[in-house]
Amino acid sequence: MLCIAAFIVLLVLSAVSARYRRLLGKAASCTWRRVTLRPCDTTFRDDLKNSLLAPLAVRSPRLVRPASIAIEVLAWVMVLSMIVSLYIVGRSGLNLVVYGTCDKQNAQACTLSAEVCSVGDGTTPFWDSILAGNVIGAFGDEFASLGDTFSAIPSRLRTWEGAEFASASATYLEGYREGLPVAVEVIDPGCRFCAQLFRNVEESGLAQTHNVTYRVYPTASSWGDKFEHSALIARYLTAIQLHEREAALAGENTTDWLILEQIFGGKNASREDWQVWFNETATDEEAVAQLHTWLSDAGYDAAGIAQIDDLAASPEVADSLAAVRQSVEDDIRTVSIPTMILDGRLRTGVVSIDDLRAAR
């Protein structure tokens, strides 16, 4: 490993000074033979070691052997560190191209990715597994995750059709109109970046040129739902979609869109964003009561609200949300929310107003 480590160091030094280039040639020859599993046929390794140890041999001969071992260990550490670094850089770059984030397990931790809430890839982080003593599982999950990334490459090169991912009970911003392409947002009611995308879509006027719909996907973590009440809101939104499916073509927003408008853009009497209130303040009872209030404002009477309550707790809604989860995780294969299917492309993170207008 010493000649490989020396080659790395000399490669850097040769870029700034020609005096090291002769040694670089010897190091390269030795390194190539070592990489191809052949013994080094030059004395470069011994010459290098002797030049490093000669001053020590004069002053403290007894320390030559320990120092020789230390040099070998340092060389191994240096080479292994370089291999690991190259792997991490390569893996992160591949993830960035495929998923729009360099860290699949925590998309928000990648400073190069768009504004997103992380979905994760369902695996335990590498170092968490190592610290838990599951070394085999750590490497197994790592290589399985890398394999999933490679297998997702073809899907990123395809043409994405929004209509393929709109549910049978989908409702549309400002109503459905024949002949317009379909744009699909994958959103979590608790994600602040989903709120930003929602506002950008409205401000851009995308609904004038596209049939804009959404799939609601409450993100989860190892300890449960990532955002308090996202799953509750998702059940009610889905129940309203199923209940008002015949009204989806009526040319105006259905009740689920009115509720999304409040959650993503409204404030309560205390001037607190409704989304923040649901995430950080509301109890379960208060959250349900507020949803009831919005249903009442939309024209539902007590009997109608009771119907929505029953439907929200029904197997039909649970199956619908399970189908969305399967589609997001297995078909769309995103690790970031929001994700948007628009004009044949899969876009992760907040799409800017200018980009939305350009899609028109």
XYZ file of C-alpha atoms in Angstrom:
360
model
C 0.000 0.000 0.000
C 2.952 2.322 0.515
C 3.583 2.772 -3.214
C -0.120 3.493 -3.799
C -0.191 6.081 -1.032
C 3.029 7.606 -2.397
C 1.506 7.749 -5.878
C -1.466 9.722 -4.532
C 0.776 12.195 -2.713
C 3.189 12.555 -5.639
C 0.315 13.052 -8.060
C -0.699 16.131 -6.085
C 2.857 17.391 -5.643
C 3.691 16.928 -9.343
C 0.891 19.292 -10.245
C 2.753 22.132 -8.539
C 6.374 21.138 -9.061
C 8.199 19.272 -11.848
C 10.834 17.895 -9.436
C 8.460 15.152 -8.326
C 7.497 13.887 -11.789
C 10.352 11.363 -12.079
C 9.330 9.798 -8.788
C 5.697 9.918 -9.937
C 6.552 7.715 -12.910
C 8.140 5.109 -10.654
C 5.224 5.282 -8.233
C 2.734 4.876 -11.077
C 4.539 1.791 -12.380
C 4.651 0.231 -8.938
C 1.029 1.112 -8.251
C -0.177 -0.387 -11.525
C 1.536 -3.669 -10.746
C 0.068 -3.742 -7.249
C -3.435 -2.944 -8.518
C -3.152 -5.769 -11.067
C -2.123 -8.115 -8.218
C 1.502 -8.423 -9.315
C 4.582 -7.824 -7.153
C 6.294 -4.508 -7.604
C 9.415 -5.143 -9.718
C 11.171 -1.944 -8.746
C 13.000 -0.857 -5.626
C 10.755 2.198 -5.339
C 8.985 0.958 -2.211
C 12.244 0.155 -0.406
C 13.903 3.379 -1.570
C 10.962 5.412 -0.326
C 10.876 3.671 3.012
C 14.625 3.968 3.476
C 14.545 7.700 2.694
C 11.827 8.206 5.325
C 13.544 6.082 7.974
C 17.192 7.080 7.409
C 17.158 10.144 9.717
C 15.484 8.096 12.442
C 17.994 5.237 12.053
C 20.824 7.635 12.845
C 19.206 9.078 15.964
C 17.153 6.179 17.387
C 17.788 2.820 15.682
C 15.356 1.050 18.042
C 12.477 3.094 16.680
C 13.064 2.117 13.046
C 10.943 -1.059 13.183
C 7.939 0.571 14.929
C 8.184 3.506 12.545
C 8.286 1.133 9.562
C 5.095 -0.541 10.782
C 3.485 2.859 11.396
C 4.302 3.941 7.818
C 2.635 0.804 6.434
C -0.451 1.336 8.618
C -0.659 4.987 7.601
C -0.425 3.990 3.952
C -3.276 1.496 4.355
C -5.432 4.099 6.121
C -4.731 6.660 3.427
C -5.566 4.323 0.530
C -8.700 2.940 2.178
C -9.845 6.484 2.989
C -9.400 7.450 -0.643
C -11.390 4.403 -1.823
C -14.215 5.147 0.613
C -14.234 8.825 -0.371
C -14.408 7.986 -4.072
C -17.261 5.570 -3.390
C -19.202 8.154 -1.394
C -18.680 10.826 -4.051
C -19.735 8.446 -6.825
C -22.782 7.183 -4.936
C -23.858 10.714 -4.003
C -23.499 11.923 -7.590
C -25.553 8.985 -8.884
C -28.278 9.635 -6.303
C -28.316 13.310 -7.254
C -28.881 12.448 -10.915
C -31.511 9.777 -10.248
C -33.369 11.145 -7.223
C -32.464 14.829 -7.124
C -30.680 14.430 -3.784
C -27.265 13.053 -2.838
C -28.612 11.344 0.307
C -31.511 8.953 -0.255
C -32.053 8.327 3.444
C -32.203 12.008 4.367
C -32.895 14.128 1.298
C -32.997 17.337 3.346
C -29.402 16.792 4.463
C -28.096 17.216 0.926
C -27.284 20.874 0.282
C -27.228 20.222 -3.479
C -30.824 19.012 -3.644
C -33.956 21.064 -4.086
C -36.217 22.166 -1.239
C -37.715 18.876 -0.104
C -39.107 16.872 2.781
C -37.331 13.525 2.949
C -39.187 10.278 2.362
C -36.140 8.035 2.788
C -35.543 4.673 1.157
C -36.699 2.504 4.036
C -33.256 1.278 5.069
C -31.451 1.856 8.351
C -28.589 4.365 7.970
C -25.227 2.651 7.530
C -23.570 3.951 10.675
C -26.684 3.324 12.777
C -26.461 -0.351 11.801
C -22.726 -0.414 12.515
C -23.220 1.114 15.975
C -25.969 -1.416 16.647
C -23.522 -4.207 15.850
C -25.252 -5.245 12.627
C -22.207 -5.058 10.357
C -23.476 -7.544 7.777
C -26.850 -5.801 7.639
C -25.159 -2.407 7.226
C -23.227 -3.509 4.149
C -26.200 -5.483 2.836
C -28.497 -2.459 3.056
C -25.832 -0.220 1.510
C -25.342 -2.385 -1.563
C -29.076 -3.100 -1.888
C -29.745 0.649 -1.842
C -27.069 1.188 -4.490
C -28.648 -1.554 -6.593
C -32.059 0.117 -6.294
C -30.526 3.381 -7.512
C -29.068 1.695 -10.587
C -32.363 -0.067 -11.298
C -34.192 3.287 -11.119
C -32.062 4.861 -13.867
C -34.249 3.631 -16.782
C -37.374 5.058 -15.160
C -35.743 8.503 -14.989
C -35.142 8.386 -18.751
C -38.748 7.587 -19.609
C -41.474 10.047 -20.561
C -43.761 10.543 -17.596
C -47.479 10.829 -18.305
C -49.409 12.454 -15.474
C -52.660 10.758 -16.480
C -51.122 7.373 -15.599
C -50.701 8.477 -11.994
C -54.017 10.265 -11.407
C -56.422 8.233 -9.265
C -59.880 7.194 -10.455
C -61.390 9.561 -7.872
C -59.000 12.438 -8.625
C -60.215 15.997 -8.252
C -58.659 18.857 -10.199
C -57.719 22.436 -9.437
C -60.423 24.579 -11.076
C -62.044 21.439 -12.521
C -61.200 18.960 -15.244
C -61.176 20.019 -18.896
C -60.945 17.655 -21.823
C -57.882 17.902 -24.015
C -55.495 19.376 -21.428
C -52.460 17.411 -20.173
C -52.495 16.162 -16.591
C -50.024 17.400 -13.964
C -49.763 15.421 -10.714
C -48.371 16.624 -7.392
C -47.295 14.113 -4.740
C -47.749 15.979 -1.464
C -47.744 15.611 2.304
C -50.129 18.018 4.107
C -47.490 18.610 6.785
C -44.543 19.398 4.504
C -43.797 23.109 4.225
C -42.236 22.651 0.788
C -45.474 21.086 -0.442
C -47.181 24.269 0.709
C -44.686 26.339 -1.277
C -45.247 24.251 -4.407
C -49.016 24.568 -3.957
C -48.740 28.360 -3.818
C -46.398 28.408 -6.827
C -48.869 26.345 -8.861
C -51.673 28.760 -8.056
C -49.600 31.866 -8.768
C -48.223 30.490 -12.029
C -51.672 29.831 -13.474
C -50.742 26.261 -14.330
C -54.370 25.178 -13.927
C -55.254 27.214 -17.025
C -53.198 24.945 -19.269
C -53.100 21.664 -17.316
C -55.472 19.477 -15.363
C -53.728 19.708 -11.980
C -54.386 16.974 -9.442
C -52.556 15.486 -6.464
C -51.773 12.262 -4.636
C -51.614 12.623 -0.869
C -48.726 10.719 0.731
C -48.131 11.094 4.487
C -44.400 10.608 4.982
C -43.257 8.318 7.761
C -40.131 7.813 9.824
C -38.834 5.071 12.098
C -40.908 6.471 14.979
C -44.174 6.961 13.051
C -45.687 9.769 10.996
C -43.156 12.509 10.295
C -45.772 15.257 10.618
C -48.500 15.238 13.247
C -51.973 14.786 11.738
C -50.760 14.302 8.139
C -52.279 10.823 8.094
C -55.548 12.179 9.550
C -55.760 14.935 6.942
C -54.883 12.437 4.194
C -57.798 10.211 5.257
C -60.231 13.131 5.168
C -58.963 14.430 1.822
C -59.284 10.947 0.335
C -62.763 10.510 1.823
C -63.864 13.827 0.311
C -62.425 12.815 -3.082
C -64.347 9.548 -3.007
C -67.519 11.256 -1.814
C -67.376 14.051 -4.403
C -65.902 12.090 -7.319
C -68.859 12.984 -9.531
C -68.295 16.681 -8.820
C -64.676 16.538 -9.984
C -65.686 17.596 -13.491
C -67.900 20.440 -12.360
C -65.471 23.201 -13.330
C -64.839 24.446 -9.810
C -62.767 23.388 -6.837
C -64.102 20.543 -4.750
C -64.008 20.624 -0.956
C -60.647 18.852 -0.703
C -59.004 21.674 -2.695
C -60.625 24.257 -0.440
C -59.175 22.473 2.594
C -55.738 22.268 0.964
C -55.977 25.991 0.253
C -56.488 26.620 3.968
C -53.756 24.229 5.154
C -51.148 25.452 2.670
C -51.998 29.126 2.584
C -54.338 30.114 5.417
C -53.865 31.374 8.964
C -55.962 30.925 12.087
C -57.281 33.679 14.349
C -53.894 33.864 16.078
C -52.196 34.551 12.705
C -50.493 31.163 12.883
C -50.227 29.176 9.661
C -52.768 26.375 9.663
C -50.080 23.931 8.576
C -47.883 24.864 11.548
C -50.904 24.653 13.851
C -51.721 21.124 12.695
C -48.066 20.050 12.954
C -47.167 21.594 16.294
C -50.192 22.716 18.289
C -53.435 20.876 17.569
C -54.594 17.841 19.510
C -56.342 15.029 17.655
C -59.733 16.327 18.750
C -58.915 19.898 17.729
C -57.640 18.763 14.329
C -60.841 16.819 13.618
C -62.969 19.726 14.843
C -61.203 22.125 12.463
C -61.717 19.775 9.524
C -65.398 19.632 10.492
C -65.508 23.434 10.487
C -64.120 23.589 6.967
C -66.582 20.942 5.810
C -69.407 22.985 7.306
C -68.111 26.143 5.600
C -68.171 24.203 2.315
C -71.880 23.414 2.774
C -71.880 20.089 4.573
C -74.559 19.571 7.219
C -74.167 17.375 10.293
C -75.287 14.267 8.415
C -72.856 14.956 5.579
C -69.970 15.492 7.981
C -70.837 12.208 9.678
C -70.685 10.487 6.287
C -67.196 11.887 5.687
C -66.131 10.754 9.185
C -67.307 7.217 8.483
C -65.709 7.150 5.058
C -62.393 8.491 6.418
C -62.245 5.555 8.832
C -63.338 3.001 6.226
C -61.294 0.207 4.576
C -61.988 1.888 1.226
C -59.979 4.956 2.213
C -57.272 2.817 3.818
C -56.954 0.799 0.597
C -56.827 3.984 -1.482
C -53.992 5.426 0.627
C -52.163 2.097 0.507
C -52.392 2.184 -3.290
C -50.909 5.698 -3.302
C -48.056 4.555 -1.064
C -47.363 1.609 -3.352
C -47.376 3.869 -6.405
C -45.078 6.469 -4.845
C -42.580 3.950 -3.482
C -42.584 1.315 -6.241
C -43.604 3.139 -9.424
C -42.560 6.763 -8.995
C -39.774 5.706 -6.619
C -39.211 9.125 -5.159
C -37.306 9.778 -1.934
C -38.371 13.437 -1.758
C -41.648 15.245 -1.253
C -43.025 17.172 -3.072
C -42.606 15.382 -6.373
C -44.369 16.550 -9.502
C -45.119 14.907 -12.840
C -45.331 17.677 -15.405
C -44.847 17.817 -19.171
C -43.256 14.387 -19.440
C -40.779 14.932 -16.608
C -40.504 13.867 -12.996
C -39.515 16.865 -10.881
C -38.503 16.694 -7.218
C -38.715 19.542 -4.748
C -40.308 22.942 -5.150
C -40.777 23.843 -8.811
C -40.311 27.581 -9.284
C -43.034 29.823 -10.640
C -40.917 30.570 -13.725
C -40.492 26.841 -14.480
C -44.213 26.252 -14.013
C -45.015 29.095 -16.391
C -42.509 27.728 -18.916
C -44.372 24.403 -18.832
C -47.488 26.162 -20.054
